[in-house]
XYZ file of C-alpha atoms in Angstrom:
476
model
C 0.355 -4.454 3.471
C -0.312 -0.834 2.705
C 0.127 1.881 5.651
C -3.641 3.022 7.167
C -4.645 6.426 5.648
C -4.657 8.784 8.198
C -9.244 10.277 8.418
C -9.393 13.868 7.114
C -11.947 15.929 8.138
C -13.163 18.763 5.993
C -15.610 21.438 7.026
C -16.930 24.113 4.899
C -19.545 25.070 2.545
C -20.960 22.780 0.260
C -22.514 23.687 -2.893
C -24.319 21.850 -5.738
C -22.985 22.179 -9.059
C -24.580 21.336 -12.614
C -23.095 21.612 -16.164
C -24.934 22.045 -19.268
C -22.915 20.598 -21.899
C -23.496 20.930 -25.662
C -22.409 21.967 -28.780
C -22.443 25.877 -30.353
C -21.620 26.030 -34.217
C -24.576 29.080 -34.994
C -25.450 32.060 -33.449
C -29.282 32.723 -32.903
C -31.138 34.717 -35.560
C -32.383 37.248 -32.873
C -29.486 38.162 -30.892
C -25.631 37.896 -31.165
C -25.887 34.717 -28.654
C -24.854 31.580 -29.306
C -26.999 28.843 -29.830
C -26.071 25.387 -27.769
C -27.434 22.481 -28.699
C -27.162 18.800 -27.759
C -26.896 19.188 -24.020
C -26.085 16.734 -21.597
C -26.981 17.697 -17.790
C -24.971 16.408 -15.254
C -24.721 17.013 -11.698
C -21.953 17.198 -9.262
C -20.935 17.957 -5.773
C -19.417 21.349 -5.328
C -17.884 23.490 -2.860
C -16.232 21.530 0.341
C -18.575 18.694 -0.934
C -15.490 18.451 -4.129
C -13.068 18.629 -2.057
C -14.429 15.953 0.785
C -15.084 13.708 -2.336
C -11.737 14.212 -3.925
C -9.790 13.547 -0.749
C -11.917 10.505 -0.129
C -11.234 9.068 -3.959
C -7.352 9.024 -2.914
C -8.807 6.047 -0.609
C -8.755 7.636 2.596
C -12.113 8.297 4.708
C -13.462 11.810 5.128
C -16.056 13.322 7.253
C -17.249 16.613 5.680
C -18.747 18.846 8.205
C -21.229 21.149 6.494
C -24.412 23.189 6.498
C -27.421 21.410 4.720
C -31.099 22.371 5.078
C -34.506 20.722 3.686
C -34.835 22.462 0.298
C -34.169 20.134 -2.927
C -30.738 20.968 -3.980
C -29.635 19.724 -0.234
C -31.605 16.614 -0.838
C -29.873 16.055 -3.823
C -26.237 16.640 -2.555
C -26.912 14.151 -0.074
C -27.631 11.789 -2.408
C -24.848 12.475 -4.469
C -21.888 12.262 -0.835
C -23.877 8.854 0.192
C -21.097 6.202 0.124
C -18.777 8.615 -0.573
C -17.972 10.712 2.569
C -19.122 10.821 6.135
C -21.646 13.376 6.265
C -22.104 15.501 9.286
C -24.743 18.422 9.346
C -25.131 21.721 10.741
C -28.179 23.763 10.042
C -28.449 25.585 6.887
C -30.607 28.758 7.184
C -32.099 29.432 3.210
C -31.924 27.483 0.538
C -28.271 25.812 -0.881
C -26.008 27.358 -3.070
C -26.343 26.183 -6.169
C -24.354 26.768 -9.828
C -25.400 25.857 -13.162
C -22.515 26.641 -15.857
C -23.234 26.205 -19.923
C -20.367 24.877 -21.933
C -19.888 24.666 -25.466
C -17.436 21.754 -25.411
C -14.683 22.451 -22.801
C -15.660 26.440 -23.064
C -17.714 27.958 -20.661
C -20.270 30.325 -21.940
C -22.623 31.542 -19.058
C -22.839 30.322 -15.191
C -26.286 30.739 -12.950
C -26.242 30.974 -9.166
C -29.440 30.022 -7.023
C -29.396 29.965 -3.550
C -27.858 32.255 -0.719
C -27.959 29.806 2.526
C -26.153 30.351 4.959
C -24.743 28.322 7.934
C -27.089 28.916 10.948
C -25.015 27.906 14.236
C -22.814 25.029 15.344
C -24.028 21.841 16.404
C -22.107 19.219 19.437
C -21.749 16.632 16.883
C -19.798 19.212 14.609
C -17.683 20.366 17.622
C -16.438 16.627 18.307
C -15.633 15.870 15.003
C -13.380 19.247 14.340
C -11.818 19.202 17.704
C -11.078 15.614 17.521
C -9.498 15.633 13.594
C -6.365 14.019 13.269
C -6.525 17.054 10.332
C -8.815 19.113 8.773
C -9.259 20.616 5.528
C -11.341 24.412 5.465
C -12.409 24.929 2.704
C -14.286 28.472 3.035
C -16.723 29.713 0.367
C -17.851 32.670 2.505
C -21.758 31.076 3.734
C -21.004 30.650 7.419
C -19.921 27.206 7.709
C -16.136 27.953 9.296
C -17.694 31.004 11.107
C -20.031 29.043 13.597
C -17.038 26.656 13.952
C -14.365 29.176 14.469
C -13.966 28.249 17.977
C -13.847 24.621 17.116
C -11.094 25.085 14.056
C -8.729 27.204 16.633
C -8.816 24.447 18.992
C -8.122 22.001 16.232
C -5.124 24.156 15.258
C -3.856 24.115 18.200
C -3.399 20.416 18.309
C -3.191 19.189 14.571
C -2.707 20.248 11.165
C -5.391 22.567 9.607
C -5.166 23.711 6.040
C -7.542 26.702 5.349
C -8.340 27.409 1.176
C -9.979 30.702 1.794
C -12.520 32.767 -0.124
C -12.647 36.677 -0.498
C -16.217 36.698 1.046
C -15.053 34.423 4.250
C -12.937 35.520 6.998
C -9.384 34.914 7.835
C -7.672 31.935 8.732
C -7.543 31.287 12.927
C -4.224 31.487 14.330
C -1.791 28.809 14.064
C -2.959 26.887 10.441
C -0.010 24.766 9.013
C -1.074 25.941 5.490
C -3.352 28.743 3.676
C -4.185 28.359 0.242
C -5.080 31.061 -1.351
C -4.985 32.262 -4.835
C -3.000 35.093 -6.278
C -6.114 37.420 -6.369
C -7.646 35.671 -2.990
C -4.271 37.108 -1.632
C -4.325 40.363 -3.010
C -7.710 41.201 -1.364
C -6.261 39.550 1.544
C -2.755 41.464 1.952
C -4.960 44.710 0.829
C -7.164 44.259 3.895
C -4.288 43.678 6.511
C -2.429 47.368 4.736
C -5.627 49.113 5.259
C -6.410 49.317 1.543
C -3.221 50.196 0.403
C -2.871 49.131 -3.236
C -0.048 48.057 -5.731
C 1.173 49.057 -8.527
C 2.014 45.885 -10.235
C 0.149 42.854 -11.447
C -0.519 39.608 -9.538
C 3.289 38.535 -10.529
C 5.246 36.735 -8.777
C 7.053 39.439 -7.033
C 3.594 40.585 -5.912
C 2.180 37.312 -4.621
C 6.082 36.550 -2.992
C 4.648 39.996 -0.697
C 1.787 39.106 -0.266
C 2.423 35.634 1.273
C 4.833 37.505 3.461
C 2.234 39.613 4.900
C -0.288 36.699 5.269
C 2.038 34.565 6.758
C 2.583 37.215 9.146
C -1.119 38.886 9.653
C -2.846 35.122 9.500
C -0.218 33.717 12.130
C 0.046 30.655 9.669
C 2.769 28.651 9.647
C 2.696 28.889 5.814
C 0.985 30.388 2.580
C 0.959 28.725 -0.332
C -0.513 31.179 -3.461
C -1.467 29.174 -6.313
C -1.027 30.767 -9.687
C -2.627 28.378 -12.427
C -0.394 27.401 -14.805
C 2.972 28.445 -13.193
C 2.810 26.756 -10.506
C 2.544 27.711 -6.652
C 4.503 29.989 -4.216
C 5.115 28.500 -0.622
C 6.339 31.145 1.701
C 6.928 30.427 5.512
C 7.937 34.340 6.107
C 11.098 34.866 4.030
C 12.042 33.480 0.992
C 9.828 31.952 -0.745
C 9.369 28.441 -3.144
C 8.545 28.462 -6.196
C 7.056 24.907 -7.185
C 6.405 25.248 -11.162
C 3.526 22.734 -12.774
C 5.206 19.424 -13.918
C 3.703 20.523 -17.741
C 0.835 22.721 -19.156
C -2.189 21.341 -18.678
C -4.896 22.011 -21.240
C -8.750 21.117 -19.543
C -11.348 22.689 -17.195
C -9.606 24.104 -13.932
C -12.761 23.736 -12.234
C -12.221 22.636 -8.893
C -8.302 22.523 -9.555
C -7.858 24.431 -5.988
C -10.011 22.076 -3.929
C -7.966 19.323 -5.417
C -4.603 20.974 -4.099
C -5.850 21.458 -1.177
C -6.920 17.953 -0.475
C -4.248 16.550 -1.662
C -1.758 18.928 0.664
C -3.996 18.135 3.723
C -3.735 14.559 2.880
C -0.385 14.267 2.532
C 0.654 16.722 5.938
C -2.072 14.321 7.805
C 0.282 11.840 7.030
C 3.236 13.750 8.093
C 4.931 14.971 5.104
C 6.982 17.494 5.050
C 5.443 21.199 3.979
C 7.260 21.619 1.055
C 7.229 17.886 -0.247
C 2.974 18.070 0.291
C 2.575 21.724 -1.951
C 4.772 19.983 -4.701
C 2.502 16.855 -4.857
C -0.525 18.736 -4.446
C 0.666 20.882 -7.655
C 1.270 17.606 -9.411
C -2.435 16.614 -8.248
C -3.871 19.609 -9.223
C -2.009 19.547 -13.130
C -3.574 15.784 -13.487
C -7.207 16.729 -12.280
C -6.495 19.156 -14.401
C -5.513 17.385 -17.658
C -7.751 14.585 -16.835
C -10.872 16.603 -17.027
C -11.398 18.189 -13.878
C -14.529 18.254 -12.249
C -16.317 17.215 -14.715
C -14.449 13.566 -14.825
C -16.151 13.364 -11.009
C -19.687 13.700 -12.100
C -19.363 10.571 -14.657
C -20.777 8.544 -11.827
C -22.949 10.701 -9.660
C -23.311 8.014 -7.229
C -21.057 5.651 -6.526
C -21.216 3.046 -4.358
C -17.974 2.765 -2.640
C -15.020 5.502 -3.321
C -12.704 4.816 -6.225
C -9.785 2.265 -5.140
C -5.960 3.614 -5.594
C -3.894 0.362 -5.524
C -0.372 0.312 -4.144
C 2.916 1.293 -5.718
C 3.724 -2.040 -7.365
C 0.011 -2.745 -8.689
C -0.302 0.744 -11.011
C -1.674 -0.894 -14.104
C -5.465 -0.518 -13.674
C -4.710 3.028 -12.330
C -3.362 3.619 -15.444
C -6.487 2.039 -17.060
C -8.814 4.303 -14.920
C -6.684 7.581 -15.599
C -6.979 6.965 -19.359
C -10.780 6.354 -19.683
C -10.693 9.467 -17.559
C -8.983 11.522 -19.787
C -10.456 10.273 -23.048
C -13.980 10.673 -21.268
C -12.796 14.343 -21.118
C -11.791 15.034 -24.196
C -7.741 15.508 -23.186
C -5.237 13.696 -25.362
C -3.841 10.682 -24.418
C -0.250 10.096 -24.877
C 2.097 6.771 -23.729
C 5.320 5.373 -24.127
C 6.835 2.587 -23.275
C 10.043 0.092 -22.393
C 12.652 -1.575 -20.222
C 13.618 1.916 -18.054
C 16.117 -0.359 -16.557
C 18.482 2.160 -15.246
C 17.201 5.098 -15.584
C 19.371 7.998 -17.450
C 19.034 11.016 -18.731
C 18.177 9.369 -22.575
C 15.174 8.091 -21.075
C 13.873 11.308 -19.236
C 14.607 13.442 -22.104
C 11.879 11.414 -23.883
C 9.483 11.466 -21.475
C 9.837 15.061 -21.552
C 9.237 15.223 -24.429
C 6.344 12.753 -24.906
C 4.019 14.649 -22.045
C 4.110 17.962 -24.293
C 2.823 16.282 -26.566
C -0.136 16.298 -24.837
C -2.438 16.452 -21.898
C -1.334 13.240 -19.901
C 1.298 10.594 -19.957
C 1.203 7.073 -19.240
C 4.116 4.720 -19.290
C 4.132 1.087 -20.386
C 6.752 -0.654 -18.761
C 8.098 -3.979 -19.115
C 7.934 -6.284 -16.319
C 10.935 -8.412 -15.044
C 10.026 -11.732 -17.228
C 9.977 -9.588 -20.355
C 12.948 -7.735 -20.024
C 14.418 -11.298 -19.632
C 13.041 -12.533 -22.477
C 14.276 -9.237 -24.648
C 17.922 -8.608 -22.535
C 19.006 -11.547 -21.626
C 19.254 -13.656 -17.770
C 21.153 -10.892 -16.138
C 18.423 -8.000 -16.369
C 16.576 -6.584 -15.919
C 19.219 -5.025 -13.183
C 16.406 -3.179 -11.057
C 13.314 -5.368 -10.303
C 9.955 -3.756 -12.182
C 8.517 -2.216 -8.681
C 11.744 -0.092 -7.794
C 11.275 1.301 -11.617
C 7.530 1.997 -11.420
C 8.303 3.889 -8.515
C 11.247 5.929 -10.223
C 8.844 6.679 -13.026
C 6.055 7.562 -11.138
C 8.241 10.118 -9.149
C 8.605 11.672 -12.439
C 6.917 15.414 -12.874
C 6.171 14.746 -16.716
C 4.638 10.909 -15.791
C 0.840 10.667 -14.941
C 0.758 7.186 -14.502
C 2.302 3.378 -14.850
C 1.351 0.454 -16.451
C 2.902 -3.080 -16.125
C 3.266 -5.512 -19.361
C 4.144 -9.357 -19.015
C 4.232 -9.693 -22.859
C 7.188 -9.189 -25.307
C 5.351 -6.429 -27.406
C 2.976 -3.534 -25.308
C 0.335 -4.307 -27.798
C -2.459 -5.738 -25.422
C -2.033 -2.921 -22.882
C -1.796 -0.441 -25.312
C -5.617 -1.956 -26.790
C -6.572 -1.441 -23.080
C -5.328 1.929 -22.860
C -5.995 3.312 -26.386
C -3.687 6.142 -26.607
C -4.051 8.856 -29.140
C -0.424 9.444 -29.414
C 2.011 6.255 -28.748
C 5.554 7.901 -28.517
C 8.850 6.351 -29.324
C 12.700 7.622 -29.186
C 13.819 8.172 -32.482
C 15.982 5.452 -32.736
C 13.230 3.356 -34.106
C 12.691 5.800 -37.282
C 14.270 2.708 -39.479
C 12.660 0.094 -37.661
C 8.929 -1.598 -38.409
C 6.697 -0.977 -35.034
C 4.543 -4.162 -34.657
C 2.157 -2.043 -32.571
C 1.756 0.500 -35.408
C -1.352 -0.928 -36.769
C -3.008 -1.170 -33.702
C -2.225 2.053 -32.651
C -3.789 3.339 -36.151
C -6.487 1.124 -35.964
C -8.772 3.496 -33.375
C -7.213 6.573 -35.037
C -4.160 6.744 -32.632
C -0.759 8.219 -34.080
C 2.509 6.604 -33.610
C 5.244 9.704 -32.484
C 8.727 9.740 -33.229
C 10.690 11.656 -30.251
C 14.433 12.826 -30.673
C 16.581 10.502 -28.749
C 20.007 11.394 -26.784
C 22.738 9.860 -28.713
C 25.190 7.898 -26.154
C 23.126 6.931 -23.211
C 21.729 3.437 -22.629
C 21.664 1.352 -19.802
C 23.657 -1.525 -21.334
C 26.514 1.518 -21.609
C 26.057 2.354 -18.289
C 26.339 -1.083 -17.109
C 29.168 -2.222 -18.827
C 30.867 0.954 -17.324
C 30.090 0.794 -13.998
C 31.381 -3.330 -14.542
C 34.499 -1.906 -15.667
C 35.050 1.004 -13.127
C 37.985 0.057 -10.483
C 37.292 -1.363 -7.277
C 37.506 0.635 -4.509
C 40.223 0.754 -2.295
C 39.289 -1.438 1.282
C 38.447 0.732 4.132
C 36.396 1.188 6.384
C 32.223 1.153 4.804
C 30.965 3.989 4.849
């Protein structure tokens, strides 16, 4: 029986979000534009609406606390949360924010903003749910929403965690926040503010944002900052030395929305009572996979759902797997597996993995379950039952997901999965691969990976059999 998901609560400004995808292979005879054609509309909640909707798709329930008014693109939004989220209102003065981007493929080529609502005051309703949050999530987009519940969010810090992801047009965090998430620019303009102005000579480096978490941490009274820098990762600084938590592999994809998703994931995982530092290195992981799995755009697939998306438990991972590959294929991100016993994990088998992610945008491992490895290794293994090696896998930084296989060859999951790269160690360069064909069949490639020489778990086993006892004593 899986452990209740603690509610998040998320309040800040929602936005509605549109994309305008086509294709651009001419310019237009009258201008040096180009011309996109063969556009697909497709509509999306955006703002603190993402980030209510990707908390709630981890399987946890959200209320989103935001500002919504009687215009159309409110309507709409509204539509688009029901079933999703628990929606709870405070009046929105104007009409909502709105953004409409044009892509030609995965590259944007022009964005249009409508609407300049903003929050109007605080209602009772809004009051109870803040102040009564087991933890809430701000995510500030400078229109008013955390400013007519500052008083609200400072008596919610007081008593639980609060994560604030701030914008450059909002105000500061309140007092007391377990973790601000800015980004390296959000907390240059930040720092700059708190030294009256006072600028610096060097980039946004790491040396710079290492500073300028320092003086947030201090100015902001937070108990942490955490400045995310894209593809290197994200800085966590409590006041002194700081963390660096790198990305688990470059992701190549839309980072729309790839903030809101650490964010949600970090508040998620401190509502729970994680650690700090182990919640900004998931949420890094979380925010490489939205990433690689085609970001926002991979929520707006189904603009209305009607309950949110199901995450099963550790030792049921195959139609996650499923899910996350559809996702990424939908997206346009190549798809990359591998797959075997991983009985004993060693450093053979990581090295491939390794490997096998840069290949390319996400990696999904086939592993054998405890009946197969039987069948293949004999009565006395597998030597560490399938759910204790899903879970080693899945701890992995270069493994997106797990999938299970009862049969002696991965060929039926990989025909549910339909990689575009299935990657093996290169031990098998002389040896036929049944699966080949299949693989080739929907224009997949099979990859050959260098292997470690040495390592194996039957090595390993044999040695460890062999090793002298140790000498009787006390256990320790």
């Amino acid at each position: 029986m899986s452990t209740p998901r603690t509610p998040l609560v998320v309040v800040g400004d929602a936005l509605l979000d549109h994309d305008l995808c086509g294709r651009a292979e001419r310019l237009a005879p009258d201008a040096p534009v180009p011309v996109v054609h063969g556009t697909r509309r497709s509509s999306r909640p955006g703002g603190a609406a993402l980030a209510a909707c990707l908390a709630a798709s981890d399987g946890r329930p959200v209320t989103l606390v935001t500002a919504l008014g009687t215009d159309p693109a409110s309507d709409t939004l509204r539509e688009l949360l029901s079933g999703r989220v628990t929606l709870v209102e405070v009046p929105l003065e104007g009409a909502l924010s709105s953004k409409t981007r044009v892509l030609a493929g995965d590259r944007p080529l022009l964005r249009l903003d409508d609407g300049d609502g903003r929050a109007r005051e605080t209602t009772r309703p809004a009051v109870a749910a803040v102040t009564g949050a087991g933890c809430v999530l701000v995510a500030d987009y400078g229109r008013g929403t955390a400013d007519v519940l500052r008083a609200a969010l400072t008596t919610a810090a007081a008593e639980a965690p609060v994560v604030w992801d701030p914008h450059v047009r909002g105000r500061a965090p309140v007092p007391g926040v377990r973790l601000a998430t800015p980004s390296a620019q959000e907390a240059r303009a930040f720092a700059r503010r708190l030294e009256d102005g006072r600028d610096c000579d060097e980039q946004a480096g790491l040396r710079t944002a290492a500073r300028d978490a320092r003086t947030l941490v201090r100015g902001w009274r937070a108990r942490a900052v955490a400045v995310t820098l894209g593809e290197r990762g994200t800085l966590l600084s409590h006041g002194e030395t700081p963390l660096l938590v790198p990305t688990p592999a470059a992701a190549a994809g839309d980072p729309c929305g790839a903030g809101d998703r650490f964010a949600a994931t970090a508040a998620a995982l401190l509502a729970d009572g994680a650690l700090t530092e182990a919640a900004v290195q998931e949420a890094v992981h979380a925010a490489t996979r939205y990433v690689a799995e085609g970001g926002a755009r991979a929520l707006a697939v189904r603009e209305r759902p009607d309950a949110p998306e199901h995450v099963p438990a550790d030792g049921d991972t195959t139609a996650d797997a499923v899910r996350t590959a559809t996702r990424v294929r939908a997206a346009g991100g190549t798809l990359v597996a591998a797959g075997g016993c991983f009985d004993l994990l060693h450093a053979g088998h990581v090295a491939l993995l390794q490997a096998a992610r840069r290949a390319g945008d996400c990696l999904i491992v086939c592993v054998n379950s405890d009946d197969s490895v039987r069948r293949r290794k004999g009565g006395g293994r597998p030597l560490v039952p399938v759910a204790d090696r899903v879970r080693v896998l899945r701890a992995l930084e270069c493994v997106d997901a797990v999938a299970v296989f009862d049969d002696d060859t991965p060929e039926r999951i990989l025909g549910e999965l339909r990689p575009h790269i299935w990657a093996k160690g290169g031990d098998y360069a002389r040896t036929p691969l049944p699966e080949q064909p299949l693989v080739e069949s929907w224009g997949g490639q099979v990859l050959l990976l260098p292997y470690l020489d040495g390592r194996s778990t039957t090595g390993l086993a044999r040695r460890a059999a062999l090793s002298p006892a140790p000498a009787t004593g006390p256990a320790r």
